[in-house]
Amino acid sequence: GAVVSQHPSRVICKSGTSVKIECRSLDFQATTMFWYRQFPKQSLMLMATSNEGSKATYEQGVEKDKFLINHASLTLSTLTVTSAHPEDSSFYICSARTSGLQYFGPGTRLTVL
Amino acid sequence: AQSVTQPDIHITVSEGASLELRCNYSYGATPYLFWYVQSPGQGLQLLLKYFSGDTLVQGIKGFEAEFKRSQSSFNLRKPSVHWSDAAEYFCAVGGQKSSGDKLTFGTGTRLAVRP
């Protein structure tokens, strides 16, 4: 149980385009999901907390207009990287919270050319 | 503010040897503590957690960790390492309502296993 999926697993895009990443809780409902960013050989940095039916809460230094988060249902949150640039290339990981624990997705590798 | 320190960036052990990964935390109240493992290019898998009660917690894959309040530590141990344990290990603190359910991760310890 408590499986979280992400789609796509890898995406390559051109600079200036937008990319949408989906995070789904497959066998449970999650009112709260989290989005993290991980640079190579570094730790996970929390970007934002996504609450179903309300606006996401962004961490300090994260541009909310650049990283759009939508938590439209209890099983789906999306992260859209708008006008992506090479410095946005990273590994993005989501998690979904249930029963006091966060369960993590497998991550999405974004490469912006 | 909550924080986690993992002093060892990289550790190499021989297969069959014992392992201890260090983790120190800073938290204003009784912490919730976690150890996660990440294989290359993958998400995180929960190894074990401490919420309260017995300070020695057992996890999956033969791992255990001991919460020591006096030392603000939550070190991860395994008596005999297998080659498949080679991965990145992250200690984390938080996850409580008082912290907005947020987890704060350490910088990770990369474990290599010698044959």
GROMACS .gro file of C-alpha atoms in nm:
model
  228
    1GLY     CA    1   0.000   0.000   0.000
    2ALA     CA    2   0.081   0.373  -0.001
    3VAL     CA    3   0.219   0.391  -0.351
    4VAL     CA    4   0.296   0.723  -0.516
    5SER     CA    5   0.363   0.758  -0.886
    6GLN     CA    6   0.510   1.039  -1.090
    7HIS     CA    7   0.482   1.107  -1.459
    8PRO     CA    8   0.690   1.148  -1.659
    9SER     CA    9   0.999   0.985  -1.516
   10ARG     CA   10   1.222   1.181  -1.751
   11VAL     CA   11   1.160   1.485  -1.965
   12ILE     CA   12   1.382   1.689  -2.191
   13CYS     CA   13   1.257   2.025  -2.309
   14LYS     CA   14   1.380   2.335  -2.483
   15SER     CA   15   1.450   2.653  -2.294
   16GLY     CA   16   1.142   2.871  -2.268
   17THR     CA   17   0.887   2.593  -2.277
   18SER     CA   18   0.669   2.473  -1.988
   19VAL     CA   19   0.671   2.126  -1.840
   20LYS     CA   20   0.404   1.960  -1.628
   21ILE     CA   21   0.486   1.686  -1.379
   22GLU     CA   22   0.211   1.475  -1.224
   23CYS     CA   23   0.214   1.318  -0.880
   24ARG     CA   24  -0.051   1.061  -0.795
   25SER     CA   25  -0.131   0.866  -0.482
   26LEU     CA   26  -0.245   0.532  -0.624
   27ASP     CA   27  -0.409   0.359  -0.330
   28PHE     CA   28  -0.487   0.631  -0.082
   29GLN     CA   29  -0.617   0.983  -0.065
   30ALA     CA   30  -0.382   1.262   0.027
   31THR     CA   31  -0.500   1.603   0.131
   32THR     CA   32  -0.138   1.712   0.150
   33MET     CA   33   0.138   1.654  -0.101
   34PHE     CA   34   0.487   1.796  -0.109
   35TRP     CA   35   0.721   1.888  -0.390
   36TYR     CA   36   1.097   1.861  -0.349
   37ARG     CA   37   1.391   1.943  -0.568
   38GLN     CA   38   1.718   1.753  -0.556
   39PHE     CA   39   2.039   1.866  -0.721
   40PRO     CA   40   2.302   1.606  -0.808
   41LYS     CA   41   2.458   1.451  -0.501
   42GLN     CA   42   2.264   1.684  -0.273
   43SER     CA   43   1.976   1.654  -0.036
   44LEU     CA   44   1.610   1.714  -0.097
   45MET     CA   45   1.494   2.072  -0.065
   46LEU     CA   46   1.128   2.132  -0.001
   47MET     CA   47   0.979   2.360  -0.264
   48ALA     CA   48   0.617   2.376  -0.164
   49THR     CA   49   0.333   2.213   0.024
   50SER     CA   50   0.029   2.134  -0.184
   51ASN     CA   51  -0.311   2.116  -0.016
   52GLU     CA   52  -0.615   1.984  -0.196
   53GLY     CA   53  -0.857   2.258  -0.287
   54SER     CA   54  -0.640   2.546  -0.176
   55LYS     CA   55  -0.335   2.738  -0.281
   56ALA     CA   56   0.004   2.583  -0.235
   57THR     CA   57   0.242   2.714   0.029
   58TYR     CA   58   0.584   2.788  -0.112
   59GLU     CA   59   0.911   2.783   0.073
   60GLN     CA   60   1.121   3.095   0.093
   61GLY     CA   61   1.307   3.160  -0.228
   62VAL     CA   62   1.084   2.947  -0.449
   63GLU     CA   63   0.912   3.147  -0.723
   64LYS     CA   64   0.544   3.062  -0.715
   65ASP     CA   65   0.486   3.206  -1.063
   66LYS     CA   66   0.755   2.985  -1.206
   67PHE     CA   67   0.663   2.665  -1.025
   68LEU     CA   68   0.285   2.637  -1.050
   69ILE     CA   69   0.126   2.379  -0.826
   70ASN     CA   70  -0.228   2.251  -0.858
   71HIS     CA   71  -0.380   1.997  -0.621
   72ALA     CA   72  -0.713   1.947  -0.790
   73SER     CA   73  -0.810   1.617  -0.632
   74LEU     CA   74  -0.724   1.400  -0.335
   75THR     CA   75  -0.503   1.181  -0.551
   76LEU     CA   76  -0.337   1.422  -0.791
   77SER     CA   77  -0.102   1.716  -0.763
   78THR     CA   78   0.077   1.873  -1.055
   79LEU     CA   79   0.388   2.086  -1.076
   80THR     CA   80   0.431   2.301  -1.385
   81VAL     CA   81   0.769   2.453  -1.450
   82THR     CA   82   0.692   2.758  -1.662
   83SER     CA   83   0.937   2.909  -1.908
   84ALA     CA   84   1.197   2.655  -1.812
   85HIS     CA   85   1.565   2.741  -1.830
   86PRO     CA   86   1.876   2.524  -1.799
   87GLU     CA   87   1.913   2.616  -1.433
   88ASP     CA   88   1.577   2.449  -1.369
   89SER     CA   89   1.727   2.115  -1.470
   90SER     CA   90   1.699   1.895  -1.165
   91PHE     CA   91   1.539   1.589  -1.009
   92TYR     CA   92   1.191   1.669  -0.883
   93ILE     CA   93   1.035   1.440  -0.624
   94CYS     CA   94   0.687   1.452  -0.481
   95SER     CA   95   0.549   1.295  -0.168
   96ALA     CA   96   0.198   1.232  -0.041
   97ARG     CA   97   0.105   1.230   0.323
   98THR     CA   98  -0.113   0.970   0.488
   99SER     CA   99  -0.133   0.833   0.842
  100GLY     CA  100   0.136   1.072   0.953
  101LEU     CA  101   0.393   0.956   0.699
  102GLN     CA  102   0.515   1.089   0.369
  103TYR     CA  103   0.540   0.842   0.082
  104PHE     CA  104   0.764   0.945  -0.203
  105GLY     CA  105   0.728   0.913  -0.573
  106PRO     CA  106   1.010   0.781  -0.791
  107GLY     CA  107   1.105   1.127  -0.912
  108THR     CA  108   1.116   1.311  -1.243
  109ARG     CA  109   1.442   1.403  -1.410
  110LEU     CA  110   1.401   1.735  -1.592
  111THR     CA  111   1.663   1.844  -1.842
  112VAL     CA  112   1.626   2.184  -2.004
  113LEU     CA  113   1.836   2.240  -2.313
  114ALA     CA  114   1.408   2.586   1.319
  115GLN     CA  115   1.460   2.219   1.262
  116SER     CA  116   1.780   2.086   1.108
  117VAL     CA  117   1.963   1.762   1.048
  118THR     CA  118   2.334   1.696   1.024
  119GLN     CA  119   2.483   1.387   0.866
  120PRO     CA  120   2.856   1.424   0.928
  121ASP     CA  121   2.967   1.151   0.691
  122ILE     CA  122   2.930   1.233   0.323
  123HIS     CA  123   3.067   0.904   0.200
  124ILE     CA  124   3.130   0.571   0.374
  125THR     CA  125   3.276   0.250   0.234
  126VAL     CA  126   3.240  -0.080   0.415
  127SER     CA  127   3.316  -0.438   0.323
  128GLU     CA  128   3.030  -0.675   0.259
  129GLY     CA  129   2.943  -0.853   0.581
  130ALA     CA  130   3.084  -0.577   0.800
  131SER     CA  131   2.874  -0.377   1.041
  132LEU     CA  132   2.751  -0.030   0.958
  133GLU     CA  133   2.665   0.283   1.152
  134LEU     CA  134   2.550   0.603   0.984
  135ARG     CA  135   2.539   0.909   1.203
  136CYS     CA  136   2.259   1.161   1.230
  137ASN     CA  137   2.224   1.458   1.463
  138TYR     CA  138   1.917   1.675   1.472
  139SER     CA  139   1.796   2.004   1.608
  140TYR     CA  140   1.430   2.035   1.696
  141GLY     CA  141   1.238   2.239   1.949
  142ALA     CA  142   1.029   1.957   2.089
  143THR     CA  143   1.018   1.579   2.084
  144PRO     CA  144   1.113   1.500   1.728
  145TYR     CA  145   0.972   1.265   1.476
  146LEU     CA  146   1.276   1.106   1.311
  147PHE     CA  147   1.313   0.908   0.992
  148TRP     CA  148   1.570   0.728   0.784
  149TYR     CA  149   1.518   0.697   0.411
  150VAL     CA  150   1.720   0.517   0.144
  151GLN     CA  151   1.754   0.630  -0.215
  152SER     CA  152   1.895   0.421  -0.497
  153PRO     CA  153   2.041   0.607  -0.798
  154GLY     CA  154   1.773   0.788  -0.995
  155GLN     CA  155   1.498   0.668  -0.767
  156GLY     CA  156   1.266   0.811  -0.507
  157LEU     CA  157   1.299   0.760  -0.134
  158GLN     CA  158   1.204   0.450   0.058
  159LEU     CA  159   1.131   0.468   0.429
  160LEU     CA  160   1.361   0.242   0.631
  161LEU     CA  161   1.231   0.323   0.977
  162LYS     CA  162   1.081   0.594   1.193
  163TYR     CA  163   1.069   0.710   1.552
  164PHE     CA  164   0.767   0.885   1.693
  165SER     CA  165   0.774   0.791   2.061
  166GLY     CA  166   0.821   0.496   2.296
  167ASP     CA  167   1.103   0.247   2.264
  168THR     CA  168   1.414   0.435   2.161
  169LEU     CA  169   1.550   0.142   1.959
  170VAL     CA  170   1.346   0.104   1.644
  171GLN     CA  171   1.359  -0.174   1.394
  172GLY     CA  172   1.315  -0.114   1.025
  173ILE     CA  173   1.312  -0.297   0.699
  174LYS     CA  174   1.608  -0.473   0.540
  175GLY     CA  175   1.765  -0.549   0.878
  176PHE     CA  176   1.825  -0.186   0.975
  177GLU     CA  177   1.774  -0.039   1.319
  178ALA     CA  178   1.822   0.303   1.473
  179GLU     CA  179   1.851   0.432   1.826
  180PHE     CA  180   1.710   0.763   1.944
  181LYS     CA  181   1.932   0.927   2.202
  182ARG     CA  182   1.775   1.246   2.331
  183SER     CA  183   2.079   1.344   2.537
  184GLN     CA  184   2.296   1.338   2.225
  185SER     CA  185   2.030   1.462   1.981
  186SER     CA  186   2.118   1.165   1.768
  187PHE     CA  187   1.939   0.901   1.566
  188ASN     CA  188   2.210   0.677   1.424
  189LEU     CA  189   2.131   0.403   1.177
  190ARG     CA  190   2.288   0.060   1.218
  191LYS     CA  191   2.305  -0.272   1.043
  192PRO     CA  192   2.503  -0.568   1.177
  193SER     CA  193   2.601  -0.714   0.840
  194VAL     CA  194   2.596  -0.512   0.521
  195HIS     CA  195   2.496  -0.663   0.187
  196TRP     CA  196   2.613  -0.539  -0.152
  197SER     CA  197   2.256  -0.436  -0.230
  198ASP     CA  198   2.269  -0.185   0.057
  199ALA     CA  199   2.488   0.046  -0.153
  200ALA     CA  200   2.278   0.362  -0.186
  201GLU     CA  201   2.228   0.710  -0.046
  202TYR     CA  202   2.086   0.734   0.304
  203PHE     CA  203   1.899   1.035   0.434
  204CYS     CA  204   1.804   1.118   0.789
  205ALA     CA  205   1.505   1.347   0.834
  206VAL     CA  206   1.325   1.526   1.116
  207GLY     CA  207   0.979   1.674   1.135
  208GLY     CA  208   0.652   1.564   0.987
  209GLN     CA  209   0.447   1.690   1.277
  210LYS     CA  210   0.151   1.923   1.259
  211SER     CA  211   0.345   2.180   1.459
  212SER     CA  212   0.598   2.203   1.175
  213GLY     CA  213   0.339   2.206   0.902
  214ASP     CA  214   0.401   1.837   0.836
  215LYS     CA  215   0.732   1.937   0.679
  216LEU     CA  216   1.034   1.712   0.672
  217THR     CA  217   1.385   1.849   0.686
  218PHE     CA  218   1.649   1.624   0.538
  219GLY     CA  219   2.016   1.589   0.608
  220THR     CA  220   2.265   1.610   0.325
  221GLY     CA  221   2.283   1.235   0.296
  222THR     CA  222   2.549   0.968   0.333
  223ARG     CA  223   2.653   0.770   0.030
  224LEU     CA  224   2.729   0.410   0.118
  225ALA     CA  225   2.961   0.201  -0.097
  226VAL     CA  226   3.006  -0.170  -0.030
  227ARG     CA  227   3.329  -0.351  -0.110
  228PRO     CA  228   3.295  -0.710  -0.229
   0.00000   0.00000   0.00000
